[in-house]
Amino acid sequence: MKASPRHQAAAIYGTIISGSVMAAAPQDSVLTVVVLVLVTVFVYWLAERYADLLGAYAHGHHLTRADVRHSFSEGLPLIRASYAPLIVLIAAALLGADTRTALTIAMGFTIAWLFLMGYIAGRRRGVTGWPHVIVTGAAGLFGIVLMILKLALH
């Protein structure tokens, strides 16, 4: 099934949030980082969904339970987007990497993942040439900025 534009946007946003938390997280424990990422992504998801519902309500829409359920499910890609970087983080730690190295590996994956999402978005739109390079690079640039943040903080 092809992702809707809202699902794709939520997935990119969730990946950026996960990377941001990993960049700023203390490097003392992988478990701490995992909990921080999951809690932060959950709060962002909840806030985004609340804002979506409040905006609809403020514009006169009568919200049913089905509308609320639909709104919350529309944002689930934001949460799911945190899984892949966290799986990489946990796998690196289980394979013997210390927390700092595991975070660096997970951040590297996050950068690659963002480039890939930008590439896929461009392909779906049929973009080619320099415009496709720009679309791909813009998505990946978020990850590069997060890695710079990580290096500056730690």
PDB file of C-alpha atoms in Angstrom:
ATOM      1  CA  MET A   1       0.000   0.000   0.000  1.00  0.00           C
ATOM      2  CA  LYS A   2       1.339   3.398  -0.981  1.00  0.00           C
ATOM      3  CA  ALA A   3       1.882   5.804   1.905  1.00  0.00           C
ATOM      4  CA  SER A   4      -0.307   8.882   1.952  1.00  0.00           C
ATOM      5  CA  PRO A   5       1.417  12.290   1.924  1.00  0.00           C
ATOM      6  CA  ARG A   6       0.435  12.746   5.592  1.00  0.00           C
ATOM      7  CA  HIS A   7       1.911   9.349   6.519  1.00  0.00           C
ATOM      8  CA  GLN A   8       5.125  10.099   4.671  1.00  0.00           C
ATOM      9  CA  ALA A   9       5.401  13.531   6.304  1.00  0.00           C
ATOM     10  CA  ALA A  10       4.774  12.024   9.739  1.00  0.00           C
ATOM     11  CA  ALA A  11       7.456   9.378   9.131  1.00  0.00           C
ATOM     12  CA  ILE A  12      10.034  11.987   8.123  1.00  0.00           C
ATOM     13  CA  TYR A  13       9.088  14.156  11.089  1.00  0.00           C
ATOM     14  CA  GLY A  14       9.308  11.190  13.473  1.00  0.00           C
ATOM     15  CA  THR A  15      12.744  10.283  12.150  1.00  0.00           C
ATOM     16  CA  ILE A  16      13.964  13.852  12.649  1.00  0.00           C
ATOM     17  CA  ILE A  17      12.566  13.923  16.192  1.00  0.00           C
ATOM     18  CA  SER A  18      14.238  10.583  17.005  1.00  0.00           C
ATOM     19  CA  GLY A  19      17.536  11.813  15.632  1.00  0.00           C
ATOM     20  CA  SER A  20      17.240  15.054  17.590  1.00  0.00           C
ATOM     21  CA  VAL A  21      16.706  13.204  20.840  1.00  0.00           C
ATOM     22  CA  MET A  22      19.581  10.804  20.127  1.00  0.00           C
ATOM     23  CA  ALA A  23      21.844  13.776  19.312  1.00  0.00           C
ATOM     24  CA  ALA A  24      21.072  15.544  22.586  1.00  0.00           C
ATOM     25  CA  ALA A  25      20.649  12.511  24.877  1.00  0.00           C
ATOM     26  CA  PRO A  26      23.124  11.725  27.620  1.00  0.00           C
ATOM     27  CA  GLN A  27      25.511   9.011  26.500  1.00  0.00           C
ATOM     28  CA  ASP A  28      25.537   7.010  29.698  1.00  0.00           C
ATOM     29  CA  SER A  29      23.018   4.293  28.808  1.00  0.00           C
ATOM     30  CA  VAL A  30      21.376   2.905  25.687  1.00  0.00           C
ATOM     31  CA  LEU A  31      18.266   2.152  27.742  1.00  0.00           C
ATOM     32  CA  THR A  32      18.059   5.810  28.797  1.00  0.00           C
ATOM     33  CA  VAL A  33      18.299   6.911  25.164  1.00  0.00           C
ATOM     34  CA  VAL A  34      15.630   4.429  24.068  1.00  0.00           C
ATOM     35  CA  VAL A  35      13.239   5.611  26.795  1.00  0.00           C
ATOM     36  CA  LEU A  36      13.931   9.276  25.999  1.00  0.00           C
ATOM     37  CA  VAL A  37      13.289   8.746  22.290  1.00  0.00           C
ATOM     38  CA  LEU A  38      10.075   6.778  22.846  1.00  0.00           C
ATOM     39  CA  VAL A  39       8.671   9.218  25.402  1.00  0.00           C
ATOM     40  CA  THR A  40       9.591  12.268  23.316  1.00  0.00           C
ATOM     41  CA  VAL A  41       8.153  10.828  20.119  1.00  0.00           C
ATOM     42  CA  PHE A  42       4.974   9.851  21.976  1.00  0.00           C
ATOM     43  CA  VAL A  43       4.579  13.388  23.366  1.00  0.00           C
ATOM     44  CA  TYR A  44       5.128  14.918  19.919  1.00  0.00           C
ATOM     45  CA  TRP A  45       2.619  12.487  18.409  1.00  0.00           C
ATOM     46  CA  LEU A  46       0.060  13.285  21.089  1.00  0.00           C
ATOM     47  CA  ALA A  47       0.616  17.035  20.705  1.00  0.00           C
ATOM     48  CA  GLU A  48       0.381  16.863  16.912  1.00  0.00           C
ATOM     49  CA  ARG A  49      -2.816  14.823  17.007  1.00  0.00           C
ATOM     50  CA  TYR A  50      -4.343  17.115  19.658  1.00  0.00           C
ATOM     51  CA  ALA A  51      -3.473  20.158  17.540  1.00  0.00           C
ATOM     52  CA  ASP A  52      -5.029  18.490  14.485  1.00  0.00           C
ATOM     53  CA  LEU A  53      -8.253  17.742  16.344  1.00  0.00           C
ATOM     54  CA  LEU A  54      -8.372  21.148  18.022  1.00  0.00           C
ATOM     55  CA  GLY A  55      -7.887  22.857  14.664  1.00  0.00           C
ATOM     56  CA  ALA A  56     -10.778  20.885  13.167  1.00  0.00           C
ATOM     57  CA  TYR A  57     -12.952  21.614  16.202  1.00  0.00           C
ATOM     58  CA  ALA A  58     -12.101  25.328  16.113  1.00  0.00           C
ATOM     59  CA  HIS A  59     -13.250  25.439  12.483  1.00  0.00           C
ATOM     60  CA  GLY A  60     -16.667  24.061  13.357  1.00  0.00           C
ATOM     61  CA  HIS A  61     -16.196  20.360  12.682  1.00  0.00           C
ATOM     62  CA  HIS A  62     -18.245  18.094  14.918  1.00  0.00           C
ATOM     63  CA  LEU A  63     -15.779  15.413  15.962  1.00  0.00           C
ATOM     64  CA  THR A  64     -17.014  11.874  16.384  1.00  0.00           C
ATOM     65  CA  ARG A  65     -15.142   9.028  18.059  1.00  0.00           C
ATOM     66  CA  ALA A  66     -14.369   7.723  14.587  1.00  0.00           C
ATOM     67  CA  ASP A  67     -12.822  11.105  13.682  1.00  0.00           C
ATOM     68  CA  VAL A  68     -10.650  11.000  16.801  1.00  0.00           C
ATOM     69  CA  ARG A  69      -9.568   7.399  16.113  1.00  0.00           C
ATOM     70  CA  HIS A  70      -8.786   8.288  12.509  1.00  0.00           C
ATOM     71  CA  SER A  71      -6.754  11.333  13.550  1.00  0.00           C
ATOM     72  CA  PHE A  72      -4.702   9.325  16.020  1.00  0.00           C
ATOM     73  CA  SER A  73      -4.064   6.546  13.501  1.00  0.00           C
ATOM     74  CA  GLU A  74      -3.052   9.105  10.827  1.00  0.00           C
ATOM     75  CA  GLY A  75      -0.147  10.154  13.027  1.00  0.00           C
ATOM     76  CA  LEU A  76       1.133   6.671  13.889  1.00  0.00           C
ATOM     77  CA  PRO A  77       3.911   6.800  11.266  1.00  0.00           C
ATOM     78  CA  LEU A  78       5.499   9.478  13.454  1.00  0.00           C
ATOM     79  CA  ILE A  79       5.867   6.898  16.243  1.00  0.00           C
ATOM     80  CA  ARG A  80       6.791   4.019  13.925  1.00  0.00           C
ATOM     81  CA  ALA A  81       9.563   6.119  12.391  1.00  0.00           C
ATOM     82  CA  SER A  82      11.469   5.948  15.669  1.00  0.00           C
ATOM     83  CA  TYR A  83      11.667   2.142  15.564  1.00  0.00           C
ATOM     84  CA  ALA A  84      14.326   1.695  12.863  1.00  0.00           C
ATOM     85  CA  PRO A  85      16.918   4.047  14.433  1.00  0.00           C
ATOM     86  CA  LEU A  86      16.221   2.499  17.844  1.00  0.00           C
ATOM     87  CA  ILE A  87      16.623  -1.032  16.475  1.00  0.00           C
ATOM     88  CA  VAL A  88      19.989  -0.008  15.028  1.00  0.00           C
ATOM     89  CA  LEU A  89      20.975   1.579  18.366  1.00  0.00           C
ATOM     90  CA  ILE A  90      19.998  -1.521  20.352  1.00  0.00           C
ATOM     91  CA  ALA A  91      21.604  -3.910  17.843  1.00  0.00           C
ATOM     92  CA  ALA A  92      24.885  -1.976  17.948  1.00  0.00           C
ATOM     93  CA  ALA A  93      24.861  -2.118  21.747  1.00  0.00           C
ATOM     94  CA  LEU A  94      24.043  -5.833  21.765  1.00  0.00           C
ATOM     95  CA  LEU A  95      26.930  -6.430  19.364  1.00  0.00           C
ATOM     96  CA  GLY A  96      29.295  -4.854  21.894  1.00  0.00           C
ATOM     97  CA  ALA A  97      29.401  -1.161  21.016  1.00  0.00           C
ATOM     98  CA  ASP A  98      29.548   1.233  23.932  1.00  0.00           C
ATOM     99  CA  THR A  99      26.720   3.761  24.208  1.00  0.00           C
ATOM    100  CA  ARG A 100      28.617   6.546  22.437  1.00  0.00           C
ATOM    101  CA  THR A 101      29.545   4.296  19.498  1.00  0.00           C
ATOM    102  CA  ALA A 102      26.065   2.785  19.314  1.00  0.00           C
ATOM    103  CA  LEU A 103      24.595   6.292  19.169  1.00  0.00           C
ATOM    104  CA  THR A 104      27.002   7.291  16.411  1.00  0.00           C
ATOM    105  CA  ILE A 105      26.033   4.200  14.406  1.00  0.00           C
ATOM    106  CA  ALA A 106      22.317   4.911  14.955  1.00  0.00           C
ATOM    107  CA  MET A 107      22.804   8.542  13.942  1.00  0.00           C
ATOM    108  CA  GLY A 108      24.637   7.421  10.791  1.00  0.00           C
ATOM    109  CA  PHE A 109      21.711   5.158  10.002  1.00  0.00           C
ATOM    110  CA  THR A 110      19.287   8.029  10.640  1.00  0.00           C
ATOM    111  CA  ILE A 111      21.152  10.228   8.163  1.00  0.00           C
ATOM    112  CA  ALA A 112      21.063   7.481   5.533  1.00  0.00           C
ATOM    113  CA  TRP A 113      17.385   6.819   6.285  1.00  0.00           C
ATOM    114  CA  LEU A 114      16.529  10.503   5.792  1.00  0.00           C
ATOM    115  CA  PHE A 115      18.415  10.598   2.484  1.00  0.00           C
ATOM    116  CA  LEU A 116      16.515   7.474   1.412  1.00  0.00           C
ATOM    117  CA  MET A 117      13.144   8.979   2.375  1.00  0.00           C
ATOM    118  CA  GLY A 118      13.988  12.119   0.388  1.00  0.00           C
ATOM    119  CA  TYR A 119      15.048   9.979  -2.566  1.00  0.00           C
ATOM    120  CA  ILE A 120      11.835   7.929  -2.425  1.00  0.00           C
ATOM    121  CA  ALA A 121       9.694  11.070  -2.142  1.00  0.00           C
ATOM    122  CA  GLY A 122      11.370  12.482  -5.237  1.00  0.00           C
ATOM    123  CA  ARG A 123      10.936   9.225  -7.167  1.00  0.00           C
ATOM    124  CA  ARG A 124       7.249   9.049  -6.262  1.00  0.00           C
ATOM    125  CA  ARG A 125       6.827  12.565  -7.593  1.00  0.00           C
ATOM    126  CA  GLY A 126       8.736  11.688 -10.745  1.00  0.00           C
ATOM    127  CA  VAL A 127      11.463  14.235 -10.078  1.00  0.00           C
ATOM    128  CA  THR A 128      14.751  13.682 -11.965  1.00  0.00           C
ATOM    129  CA  GLY A 129      18.101  15.393 -12.334  1.00  0.00           C
ATOM    130  CA  TRP A 130      19.133  18.259 -10.096  1.00  0.00           C
ATOM    131  CA  PRO A 131      15.668  18.724  -8.576  1.00  0.00           C
ATOM    132  CA  HIS A 132      15.837  15.097  -7.377  1.00  0.00           C
ATOM    133  CA  VAL A 133      19.306  15.675  -5.946  1.00  0.00           C
ATOM    134  CA  ILE A 134      17.961  18.726  -4.090  1.00  0.00           C
ATOM    135  CA  VAL A 135      14.917  16.874  -2.715  1.00  0.00           C
ATOM    136  CA  THR A 136      17.102  13.979  -1.583  1.00  0.00           C
ATOM    137  CA  GLY A 137      19.795  16.242  -0.161  1.00  0.00           C
ATOM    138  CA  ALA A 138      17.348  18.454   1.722  1.00  0.00           C
ATOM    139  CA  ALA A 139      15.969  15.468   3.620  1.00  0.00           C
ATOM    140  CA  GLY A 140      19.433  14.147   4.407  1.00  0.00           C
ATOM    141  CA  LEU A 141      20.623  17.595   5.456  1.00  0.00           C
ATOM    142  CA  PHE A 142      18.401  17.375   8.529  1.00  0.00           C
ATOM    143  CA  GLY A 143      20.316  14.291   9.605  1.00  0.00           C
ATOM    144  CA  ILE A 144      23.679  15.917   8.936  1.00  0.00           C
ATOM    145  CA  VAL A 145      22.693  18.913  11.067  1.00  0.00           C
ATOM    146  CA  LEU A 146      21.672  16.505  13.853  1.00  0.00           C
ATOM    147  CA  MET A 147      25.046  14.743  13.670  1.00  0.00           C
ATOM    148  CA  ILE A 148      26.803  18.116  13.918  1.00  0.00           C
ATOM    149  CA  LEU A 149      24.617  18.869  16.952  1.00  0.00           C
ATOM    150  CA  LYS A 150      25.595  15.539  18.513  1.00  0.00           C
ATOM    151  CA  LEU A 151      29.292  16.189  17.932  1.00  0.00           C
ATOM    152  CA  ALA A 152      28.997  19.723  19.332  1.00  0.00           C
ATOM    153  CA  LEU A 153      27.169  18.546  22.467  1.00  0.00           C
ATOM    154  CA  HIS A 154      29.286  15.499  23.222  1.00  0.00           C
TER     155      HIS A 154
END
